[in-house]
mmCIF file of C-alpha atoms in Angstrom:
data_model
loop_
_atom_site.group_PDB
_atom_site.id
_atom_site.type_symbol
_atom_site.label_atom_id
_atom_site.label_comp_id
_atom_site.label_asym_id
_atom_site.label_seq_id
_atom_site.Cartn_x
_atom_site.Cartn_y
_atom_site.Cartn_z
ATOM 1 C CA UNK X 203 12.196 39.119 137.864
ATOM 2 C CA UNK X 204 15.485 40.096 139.665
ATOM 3 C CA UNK X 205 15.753 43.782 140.183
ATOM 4 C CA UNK X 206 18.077 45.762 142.745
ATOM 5 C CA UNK X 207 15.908 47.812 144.848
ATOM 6 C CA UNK X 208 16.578 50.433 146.771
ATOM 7 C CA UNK X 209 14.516 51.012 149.820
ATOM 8 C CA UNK X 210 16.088 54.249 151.414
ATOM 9 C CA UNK X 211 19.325 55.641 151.749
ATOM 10 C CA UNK X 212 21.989 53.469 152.123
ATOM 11 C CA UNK X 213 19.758 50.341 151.592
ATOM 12 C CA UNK X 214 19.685 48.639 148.476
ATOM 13 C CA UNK X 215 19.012 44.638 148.136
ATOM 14 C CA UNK X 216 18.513 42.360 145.102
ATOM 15 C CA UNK X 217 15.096 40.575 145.835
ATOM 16 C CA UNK X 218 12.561 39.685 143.374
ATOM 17 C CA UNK X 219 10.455 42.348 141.870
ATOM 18 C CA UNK X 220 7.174 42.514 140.265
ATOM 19 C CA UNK X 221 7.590 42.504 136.318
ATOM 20 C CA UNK X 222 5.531 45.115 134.975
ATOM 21 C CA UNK X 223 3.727 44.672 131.450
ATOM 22 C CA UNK X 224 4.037 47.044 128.939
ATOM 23 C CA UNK X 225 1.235 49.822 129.039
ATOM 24 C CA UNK X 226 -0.001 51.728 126.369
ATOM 25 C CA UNK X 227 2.676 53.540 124.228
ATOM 26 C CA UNK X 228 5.398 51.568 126.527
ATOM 27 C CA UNK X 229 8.051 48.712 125.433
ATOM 28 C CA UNK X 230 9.183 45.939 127.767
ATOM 29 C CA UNK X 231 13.107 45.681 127.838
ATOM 30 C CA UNK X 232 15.297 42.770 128.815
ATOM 31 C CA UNK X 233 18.340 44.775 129.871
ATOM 32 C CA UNK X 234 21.259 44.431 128.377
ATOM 33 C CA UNK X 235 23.508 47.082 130.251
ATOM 34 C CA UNK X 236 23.153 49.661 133.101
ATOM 35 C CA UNK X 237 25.027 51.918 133.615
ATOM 36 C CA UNK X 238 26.125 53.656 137.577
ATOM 37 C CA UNK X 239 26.104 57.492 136.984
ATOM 38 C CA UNK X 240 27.212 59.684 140.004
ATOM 39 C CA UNK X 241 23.751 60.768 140.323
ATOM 40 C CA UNK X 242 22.327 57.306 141.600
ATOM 41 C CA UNK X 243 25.298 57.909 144.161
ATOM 42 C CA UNK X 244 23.595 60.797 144.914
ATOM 43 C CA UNK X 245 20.261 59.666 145.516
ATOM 44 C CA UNK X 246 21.565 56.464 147.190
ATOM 45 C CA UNK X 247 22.772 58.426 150.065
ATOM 46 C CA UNK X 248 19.305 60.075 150.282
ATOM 47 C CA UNK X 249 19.671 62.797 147.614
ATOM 48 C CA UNK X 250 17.632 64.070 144.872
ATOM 49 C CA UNK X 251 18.411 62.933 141.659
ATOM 50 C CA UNK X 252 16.702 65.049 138.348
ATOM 51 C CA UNK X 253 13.728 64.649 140.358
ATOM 52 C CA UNK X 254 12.647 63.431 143.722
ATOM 53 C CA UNK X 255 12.682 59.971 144.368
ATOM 54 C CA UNK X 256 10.483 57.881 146.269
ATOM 55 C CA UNK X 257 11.888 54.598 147.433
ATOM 56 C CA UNK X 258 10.996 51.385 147.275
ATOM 57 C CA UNK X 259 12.269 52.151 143.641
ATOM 58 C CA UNK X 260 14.853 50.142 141.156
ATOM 59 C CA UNK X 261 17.610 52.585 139.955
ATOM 60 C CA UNK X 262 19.292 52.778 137.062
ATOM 61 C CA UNK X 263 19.189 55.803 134.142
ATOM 62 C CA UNK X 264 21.637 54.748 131.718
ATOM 63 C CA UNK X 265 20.802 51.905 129.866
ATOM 64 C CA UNK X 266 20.574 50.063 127.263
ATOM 65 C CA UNK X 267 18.040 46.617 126.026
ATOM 66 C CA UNK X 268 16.250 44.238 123.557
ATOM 67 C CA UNK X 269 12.651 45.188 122.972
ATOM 68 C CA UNK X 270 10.989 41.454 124.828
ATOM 69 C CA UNK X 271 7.017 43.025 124.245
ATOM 70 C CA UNK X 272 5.343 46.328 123.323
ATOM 71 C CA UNK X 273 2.376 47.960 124.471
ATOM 72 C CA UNK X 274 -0.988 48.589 122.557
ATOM 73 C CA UNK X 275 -0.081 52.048 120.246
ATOM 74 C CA UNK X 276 3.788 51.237 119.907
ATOM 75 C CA UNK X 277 4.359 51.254 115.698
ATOM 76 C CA UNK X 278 8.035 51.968 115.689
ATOM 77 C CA UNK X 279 9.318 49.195 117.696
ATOM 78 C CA UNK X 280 9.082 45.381 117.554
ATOM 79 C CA UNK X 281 10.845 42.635 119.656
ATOM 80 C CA UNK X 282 14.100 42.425 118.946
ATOM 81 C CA UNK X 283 15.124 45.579 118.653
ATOM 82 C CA UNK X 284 18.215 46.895 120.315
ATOM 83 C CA UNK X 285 17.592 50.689 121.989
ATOM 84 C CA UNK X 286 19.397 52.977 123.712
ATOM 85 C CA UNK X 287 16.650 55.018 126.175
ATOM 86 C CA UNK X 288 16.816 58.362 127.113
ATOM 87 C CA UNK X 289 15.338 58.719 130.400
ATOM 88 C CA UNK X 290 13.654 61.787 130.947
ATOM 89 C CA UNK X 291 10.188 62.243 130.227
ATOM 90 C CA UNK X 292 8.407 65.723 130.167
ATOM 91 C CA UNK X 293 4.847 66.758 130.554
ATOM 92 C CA UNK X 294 4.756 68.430 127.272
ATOM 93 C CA UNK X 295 2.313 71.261 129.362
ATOM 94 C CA UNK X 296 4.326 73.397 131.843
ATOM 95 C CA UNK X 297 5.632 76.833 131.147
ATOM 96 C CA UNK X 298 9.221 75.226 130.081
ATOM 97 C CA UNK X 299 8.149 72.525 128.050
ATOM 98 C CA UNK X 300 5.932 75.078 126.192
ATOM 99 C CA UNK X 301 8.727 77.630 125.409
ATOM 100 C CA UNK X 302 11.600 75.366 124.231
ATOM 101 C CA UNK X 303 13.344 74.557 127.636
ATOM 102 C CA UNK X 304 11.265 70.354 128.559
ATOM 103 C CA UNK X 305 14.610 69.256 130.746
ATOM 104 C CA UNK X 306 13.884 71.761 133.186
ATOM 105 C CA UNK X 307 10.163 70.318 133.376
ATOM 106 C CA UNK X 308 7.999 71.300 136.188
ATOM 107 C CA UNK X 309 6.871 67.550 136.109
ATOM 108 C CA UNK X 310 9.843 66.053 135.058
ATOM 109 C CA UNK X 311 9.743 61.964 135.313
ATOM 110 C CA UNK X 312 12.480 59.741 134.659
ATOM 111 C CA UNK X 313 13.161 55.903 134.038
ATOM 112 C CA UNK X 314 15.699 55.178 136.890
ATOM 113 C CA UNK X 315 14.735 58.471 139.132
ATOM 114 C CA UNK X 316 10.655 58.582 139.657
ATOM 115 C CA UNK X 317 9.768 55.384 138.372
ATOM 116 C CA UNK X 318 11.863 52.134 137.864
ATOM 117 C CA UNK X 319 14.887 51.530 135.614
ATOM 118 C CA UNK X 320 17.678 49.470 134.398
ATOM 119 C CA UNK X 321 19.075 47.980 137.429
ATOM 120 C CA UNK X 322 16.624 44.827 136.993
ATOM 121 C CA UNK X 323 16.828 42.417 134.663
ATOM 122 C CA UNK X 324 13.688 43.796 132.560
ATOM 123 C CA UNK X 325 12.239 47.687 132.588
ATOM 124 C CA UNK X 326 9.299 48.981 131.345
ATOM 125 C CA UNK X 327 9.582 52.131 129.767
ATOM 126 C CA UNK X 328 8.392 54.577 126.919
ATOM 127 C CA UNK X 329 8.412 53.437 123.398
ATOM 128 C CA UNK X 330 9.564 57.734 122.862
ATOM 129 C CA UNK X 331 12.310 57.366 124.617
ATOM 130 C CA UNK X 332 13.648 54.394 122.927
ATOM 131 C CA UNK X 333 16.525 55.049 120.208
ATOM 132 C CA UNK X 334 17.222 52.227 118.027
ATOM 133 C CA UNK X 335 20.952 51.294 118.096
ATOM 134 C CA UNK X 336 22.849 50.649 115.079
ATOM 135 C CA UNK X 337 24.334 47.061 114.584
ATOM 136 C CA UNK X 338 28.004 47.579 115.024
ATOM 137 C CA UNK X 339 27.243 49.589 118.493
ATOM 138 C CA UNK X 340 27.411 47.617 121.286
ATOM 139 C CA UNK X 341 25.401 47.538 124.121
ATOM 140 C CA UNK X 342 27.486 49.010 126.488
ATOM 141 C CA UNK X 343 28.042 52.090 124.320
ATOM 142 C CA UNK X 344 24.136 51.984 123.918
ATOM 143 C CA UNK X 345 24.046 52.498 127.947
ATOM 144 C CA UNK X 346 27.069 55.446 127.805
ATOM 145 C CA UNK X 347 24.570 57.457 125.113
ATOM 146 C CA UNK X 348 22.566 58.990 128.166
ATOM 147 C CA UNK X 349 25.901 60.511 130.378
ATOM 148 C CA UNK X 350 26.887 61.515 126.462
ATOM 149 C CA UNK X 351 23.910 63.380 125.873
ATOM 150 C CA UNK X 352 24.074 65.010 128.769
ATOM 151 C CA UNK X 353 27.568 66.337 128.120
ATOM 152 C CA UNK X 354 26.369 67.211 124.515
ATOM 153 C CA UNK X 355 23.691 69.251 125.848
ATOM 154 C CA UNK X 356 26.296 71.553 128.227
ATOM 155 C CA UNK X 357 29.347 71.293 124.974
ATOM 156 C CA UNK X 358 26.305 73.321 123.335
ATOM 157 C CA UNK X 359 26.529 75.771 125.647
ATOM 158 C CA UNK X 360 30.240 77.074 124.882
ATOM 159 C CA UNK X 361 31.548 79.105 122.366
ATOM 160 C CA UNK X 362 34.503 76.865 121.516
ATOM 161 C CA UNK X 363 37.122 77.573 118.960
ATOM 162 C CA UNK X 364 40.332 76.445 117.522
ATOM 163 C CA UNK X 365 42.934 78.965 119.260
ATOM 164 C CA UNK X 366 41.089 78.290 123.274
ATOM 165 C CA UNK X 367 43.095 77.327 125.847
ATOM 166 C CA UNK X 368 40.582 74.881 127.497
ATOM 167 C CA UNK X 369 40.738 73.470 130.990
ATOM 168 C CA UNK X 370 38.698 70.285 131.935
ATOM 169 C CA UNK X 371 38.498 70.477 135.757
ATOM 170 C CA UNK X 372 38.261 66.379 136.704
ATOM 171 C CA UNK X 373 39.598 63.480 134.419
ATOM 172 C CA UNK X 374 36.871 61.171 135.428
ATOM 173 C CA UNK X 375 34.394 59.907 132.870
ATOM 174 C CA UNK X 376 32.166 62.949 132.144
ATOM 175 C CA UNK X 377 35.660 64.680 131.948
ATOM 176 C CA UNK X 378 37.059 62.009 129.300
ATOM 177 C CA UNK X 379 33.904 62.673 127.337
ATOM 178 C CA UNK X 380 34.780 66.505 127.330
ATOM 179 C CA UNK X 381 37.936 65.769 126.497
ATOM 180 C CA UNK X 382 37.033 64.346 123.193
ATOM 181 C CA UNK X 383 34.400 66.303 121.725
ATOM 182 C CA UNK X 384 36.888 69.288 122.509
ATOM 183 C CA UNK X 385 39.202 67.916 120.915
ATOM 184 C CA UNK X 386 37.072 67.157 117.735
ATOM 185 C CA UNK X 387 36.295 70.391 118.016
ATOM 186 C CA UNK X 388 40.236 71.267 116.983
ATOM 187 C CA UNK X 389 40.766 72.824 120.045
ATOM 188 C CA UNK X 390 45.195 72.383 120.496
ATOM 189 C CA UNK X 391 45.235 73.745 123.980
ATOM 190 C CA UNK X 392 43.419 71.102 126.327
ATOM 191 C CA UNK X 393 44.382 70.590 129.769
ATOM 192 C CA UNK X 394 42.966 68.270 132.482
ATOM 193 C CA UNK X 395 43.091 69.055 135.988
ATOM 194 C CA UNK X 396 43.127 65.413 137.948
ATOM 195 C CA UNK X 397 44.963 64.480 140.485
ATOM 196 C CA UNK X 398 45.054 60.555 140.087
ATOM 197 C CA UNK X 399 47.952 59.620 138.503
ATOM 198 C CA UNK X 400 46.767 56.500 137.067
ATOM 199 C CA UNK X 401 44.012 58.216 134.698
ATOM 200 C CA UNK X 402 46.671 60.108 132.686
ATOM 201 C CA UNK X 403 48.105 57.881 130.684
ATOM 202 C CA UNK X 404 44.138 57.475 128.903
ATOM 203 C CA UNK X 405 43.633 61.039 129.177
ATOM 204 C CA UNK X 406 46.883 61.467 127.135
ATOM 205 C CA UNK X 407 45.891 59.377 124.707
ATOM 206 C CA UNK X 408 42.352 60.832 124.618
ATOM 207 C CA UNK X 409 43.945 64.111 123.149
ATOM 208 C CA UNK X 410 44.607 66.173 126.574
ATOM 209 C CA UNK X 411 47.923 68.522 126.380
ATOM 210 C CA UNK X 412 48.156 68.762 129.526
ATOM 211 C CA UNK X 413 47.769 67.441 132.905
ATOM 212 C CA UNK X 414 48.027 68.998 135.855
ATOM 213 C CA UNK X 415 47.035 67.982 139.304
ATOM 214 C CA UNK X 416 45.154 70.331 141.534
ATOM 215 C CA UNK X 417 46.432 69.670 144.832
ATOM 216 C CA UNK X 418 49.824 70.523 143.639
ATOM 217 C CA UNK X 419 50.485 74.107 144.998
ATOM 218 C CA UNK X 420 52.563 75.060 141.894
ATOM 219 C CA UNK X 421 50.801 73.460 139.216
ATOM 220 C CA UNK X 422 47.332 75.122 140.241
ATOM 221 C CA UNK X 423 48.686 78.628 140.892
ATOM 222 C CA UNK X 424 49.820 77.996 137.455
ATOM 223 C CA UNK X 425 46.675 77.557 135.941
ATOM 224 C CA UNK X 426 45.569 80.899 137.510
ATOM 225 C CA UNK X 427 43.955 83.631 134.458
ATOM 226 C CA UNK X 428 45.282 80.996 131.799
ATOM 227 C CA UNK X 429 42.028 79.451 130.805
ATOM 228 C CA UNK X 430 39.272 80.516 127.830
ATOM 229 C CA UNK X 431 37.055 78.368 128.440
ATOM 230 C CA UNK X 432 36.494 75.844 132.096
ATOM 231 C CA UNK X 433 35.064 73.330 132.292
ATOM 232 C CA UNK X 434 33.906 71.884 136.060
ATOM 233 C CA UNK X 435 33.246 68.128 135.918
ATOM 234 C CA UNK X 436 33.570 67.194 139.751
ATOM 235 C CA UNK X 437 30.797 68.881 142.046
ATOM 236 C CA UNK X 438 33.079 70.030 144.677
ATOM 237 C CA UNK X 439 33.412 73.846 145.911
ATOM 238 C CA UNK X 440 37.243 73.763 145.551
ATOM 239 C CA UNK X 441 37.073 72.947 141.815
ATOM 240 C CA UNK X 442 34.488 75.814 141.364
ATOM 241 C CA UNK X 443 36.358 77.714 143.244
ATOM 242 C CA UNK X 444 39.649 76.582 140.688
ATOM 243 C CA UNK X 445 37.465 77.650 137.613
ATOM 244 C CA UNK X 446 36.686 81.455 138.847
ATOM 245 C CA UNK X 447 40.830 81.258 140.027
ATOM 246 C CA UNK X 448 41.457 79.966 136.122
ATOM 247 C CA UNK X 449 39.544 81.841 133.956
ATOM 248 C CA UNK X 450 40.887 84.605 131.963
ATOM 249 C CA UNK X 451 38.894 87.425 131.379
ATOM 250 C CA UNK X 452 36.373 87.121 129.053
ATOM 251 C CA UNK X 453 36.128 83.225 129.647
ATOM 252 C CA UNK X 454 33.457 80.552 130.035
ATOM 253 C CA UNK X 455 32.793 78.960 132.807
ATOM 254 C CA UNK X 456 30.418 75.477 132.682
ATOM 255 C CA UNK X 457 29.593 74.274 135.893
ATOM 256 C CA UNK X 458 28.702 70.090 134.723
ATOM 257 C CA UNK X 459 29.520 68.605 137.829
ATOM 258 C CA UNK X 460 26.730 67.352 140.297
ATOM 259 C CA UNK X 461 27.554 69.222 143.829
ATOM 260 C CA UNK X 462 25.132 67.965 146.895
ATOM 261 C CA UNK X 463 22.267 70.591 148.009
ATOM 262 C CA UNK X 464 23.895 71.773 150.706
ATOM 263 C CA UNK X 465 27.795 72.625 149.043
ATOM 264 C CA UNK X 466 28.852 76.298 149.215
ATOM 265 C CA UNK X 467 31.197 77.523 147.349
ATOM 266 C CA UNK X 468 33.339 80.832 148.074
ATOM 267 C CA UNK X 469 34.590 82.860 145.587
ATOM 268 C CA UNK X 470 35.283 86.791 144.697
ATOM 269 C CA UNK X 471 31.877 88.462 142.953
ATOM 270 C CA UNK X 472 34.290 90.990 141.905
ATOM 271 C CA UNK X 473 36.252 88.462 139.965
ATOM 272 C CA UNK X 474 33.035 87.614 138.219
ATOM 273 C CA UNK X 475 32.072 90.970 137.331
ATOM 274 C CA UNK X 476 36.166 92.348 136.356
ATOM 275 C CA UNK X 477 37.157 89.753 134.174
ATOM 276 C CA UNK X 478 33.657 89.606 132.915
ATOM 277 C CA UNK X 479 32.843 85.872 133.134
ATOM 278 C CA UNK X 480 30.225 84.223 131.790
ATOM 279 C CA UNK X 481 29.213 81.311 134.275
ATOM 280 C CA UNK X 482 26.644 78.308 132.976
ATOM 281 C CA UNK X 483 25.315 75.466 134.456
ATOM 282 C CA UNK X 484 24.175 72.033 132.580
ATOM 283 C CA UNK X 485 21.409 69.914 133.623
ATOM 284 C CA UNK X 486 20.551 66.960 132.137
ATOM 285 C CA UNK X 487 20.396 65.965 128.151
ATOM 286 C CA UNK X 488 17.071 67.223 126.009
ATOM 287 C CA UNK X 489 17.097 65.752 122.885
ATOM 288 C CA UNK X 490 20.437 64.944 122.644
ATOM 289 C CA UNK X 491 20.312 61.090 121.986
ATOM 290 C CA UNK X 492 20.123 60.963 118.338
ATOM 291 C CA UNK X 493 23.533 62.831 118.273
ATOM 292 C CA UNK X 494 25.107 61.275 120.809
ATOM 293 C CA UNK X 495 24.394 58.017 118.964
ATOM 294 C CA UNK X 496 26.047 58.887 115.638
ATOM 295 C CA UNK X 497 29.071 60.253 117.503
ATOM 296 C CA UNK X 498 29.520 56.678 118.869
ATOM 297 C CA UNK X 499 28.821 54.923 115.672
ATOM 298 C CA UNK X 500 31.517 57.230 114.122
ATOM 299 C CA UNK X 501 33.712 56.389 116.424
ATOM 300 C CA UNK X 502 34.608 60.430 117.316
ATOM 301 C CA UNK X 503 33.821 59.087 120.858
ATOM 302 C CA UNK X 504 35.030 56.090 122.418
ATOM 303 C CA UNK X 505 32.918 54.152 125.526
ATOM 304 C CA UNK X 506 34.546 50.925 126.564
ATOM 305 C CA UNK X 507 38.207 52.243 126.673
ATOM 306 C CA UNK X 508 36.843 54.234 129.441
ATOM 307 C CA UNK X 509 35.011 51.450 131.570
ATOM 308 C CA UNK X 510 36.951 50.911 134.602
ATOM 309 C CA UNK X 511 34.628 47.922 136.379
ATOM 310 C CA UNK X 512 31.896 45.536 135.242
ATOM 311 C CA UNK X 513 29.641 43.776 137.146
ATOM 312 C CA UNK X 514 26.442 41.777 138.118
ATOM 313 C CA UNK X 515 23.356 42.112 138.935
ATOM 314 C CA UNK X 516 24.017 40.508 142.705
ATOM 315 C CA UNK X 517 27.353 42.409 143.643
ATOM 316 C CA UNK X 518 25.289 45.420 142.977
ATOM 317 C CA UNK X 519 24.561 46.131 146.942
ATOM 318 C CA UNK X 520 27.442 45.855 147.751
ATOM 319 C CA UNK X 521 29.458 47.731 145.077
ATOM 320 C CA UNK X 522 27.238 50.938 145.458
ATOM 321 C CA UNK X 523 28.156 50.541 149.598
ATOM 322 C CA UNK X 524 31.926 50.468 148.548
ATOM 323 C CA UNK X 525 31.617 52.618 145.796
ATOM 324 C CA UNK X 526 33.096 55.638 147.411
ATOM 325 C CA UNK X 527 36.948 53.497 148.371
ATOM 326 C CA UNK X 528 36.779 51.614 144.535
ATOM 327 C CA UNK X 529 38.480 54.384 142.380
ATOM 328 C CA UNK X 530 35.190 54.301 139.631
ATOM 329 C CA UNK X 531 35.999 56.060 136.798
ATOM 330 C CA UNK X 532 32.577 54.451 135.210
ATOM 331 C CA UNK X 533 30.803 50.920 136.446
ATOM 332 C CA UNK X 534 28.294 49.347 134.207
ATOM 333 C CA UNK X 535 25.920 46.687 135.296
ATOM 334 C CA UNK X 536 25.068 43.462 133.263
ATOM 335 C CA UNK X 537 21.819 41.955 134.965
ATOM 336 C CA UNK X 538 22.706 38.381 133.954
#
């Protein structure tokens, strides 16, 4: 088969791949739709993803595919069945798996980070971590139900009501996907901190109130003690930095965005401790597929409005080398 492998940082090539068979408990998928999270940005430059990552490895943790074979012990699948796949998989043993908390899994694996995932045209993976899609969702939004998930799991985390004045640092996609479940939430105070003009036009009509960019001197100083609840989609110090600057006392602070190892940012402990903030972080999505999936199907969350490039299998090298100068909001891949 055709897979896009990446072989160390900064070196990724489409060759053909070995095609694994199904083992026990496993399904064989013929992929339908891969999605590129931030994270396999990440780990393409030589960064850890959920988990370490040993190359020569096929990326790819957002995906989406027709069940082709299945393994000896698989009863709840059959070929032809469109799934969505949640990625991780825990070893059901270690002190947080036992006590309620499997994402953050001494021995966490996952399809796409420790062992090979969507960006092939087939991927073996586990027949548990296979969510049957419902017929009127389409692939593509079967591939978005993993970055959903994970922002389901850190929405969880916040105490959101009605009268908040929420800010969403980053309009990007994880940001659009805040957007709306705050705003199904009822929430009538929602503003987006972005700075690219040409994403507020669909974060408008996503539900945000307003829109404020954070390079503006003004319009940041502006958002200083204002905010309930922040927020942080973008993984930079600045824009943590922004969300101990915006929060009111009292607020919540969720710190989504994916910063590399070595980012530092500064900030004032005593703002932490006088306006008594509450600061969380979010990693990853435990057993939030199911949900995400019915939000989808409801249509409370829309996917493919947000999709700002599609492409193949082959310009895969290549896009992930550019992908920095492309202005992504969210790239999908459709092996053939």
């Amino acid at each position: 088969m055709k897979a896009a492998v990446l072989h160390g940082a900064l070196n990724m090539k489409v060759e053909k791949w070995t095609e694994q068979a199904p083992g026990n408990n496993e399904v064989l998928l013929q992929v339908a739709c891969c999605g590129i999270c931030g994270t396999d940005q990440h780990i393409y430059h030589g960064h850890p993803g959920s988990a370490e990552v040993n190359p020569p490895i096929v990326l790819g943790h957002e995906l989406s595919g027709v069940v082709v074979a299945v393994g000896e012990g698989v009863s709840t699948l059959q070929q032809g069945d469109r799934v969505s796949v949640d990625p991780n998989i825990y070893c059901g043993s270690c002190e947080y798996c036992r006590n309620g908390r499997a994402h953050l899994c001494d021995k966490l694996n996952a399809v796409g980070v420790t062992r090979d995932g969507g960006m092939a045209e087939r991927c073996v993976v586990p027949a548990a971590n296979c969510y049957k899609l419902p017929e009127h969702v389409s692939m593509i939004e079967g591939a978005m139900v993993e970055p959903l998930g994970c922002v389901l799991h850190g929405n969880k985390k916040l105490d959101l009501r009605a009268n908040h004045h929420v800010l969403i640092s980053g309009g990007g996609f994880i940001g659009q996907l805040f957007l709306q479940l705050v705003k199904a939430a009822g929430v009538t105070q929602i503003t987006v901190s972005e700075p690219n003009l040409n994403k507020h036009e669909l974060l408008r009509n996503l539900g945000a109130h307003n829109i404020v960019s954070p390079f503006d001197p003004n319009e940041a100083a502006g958002l200083q003690n204002s905010a309930d609840i922040v927020i942080e989609c973008v993984g930079r110090p600045e824009s943590v930095e922004l969300a101990i600057k915006a929060a009111r006392k009292g607020a919540q602070i969720l710190i989504f965005g994916v910063a590399s190892p070595d980012a530092q940012a500064c900030f004032s402990p005593f703002d932490v401790f006088s306006k008594e903030l509450r600061i969380m972080g979010s990693f990853i999505n435990p057993y939030t597929h199911e949900e995400a999936i019915a939000l989808i199907a409801q249509n409370i969350i829309q996917i493919e409005p947000l999709i700002s490039h599609r492409i193949q299998l082959d310009e895969l090298p290549e896009f992930m080398a550019s992908y920095p100068k492309l202005n992504v909001t969210k790239a999908i891949v459709v092996p053939s």
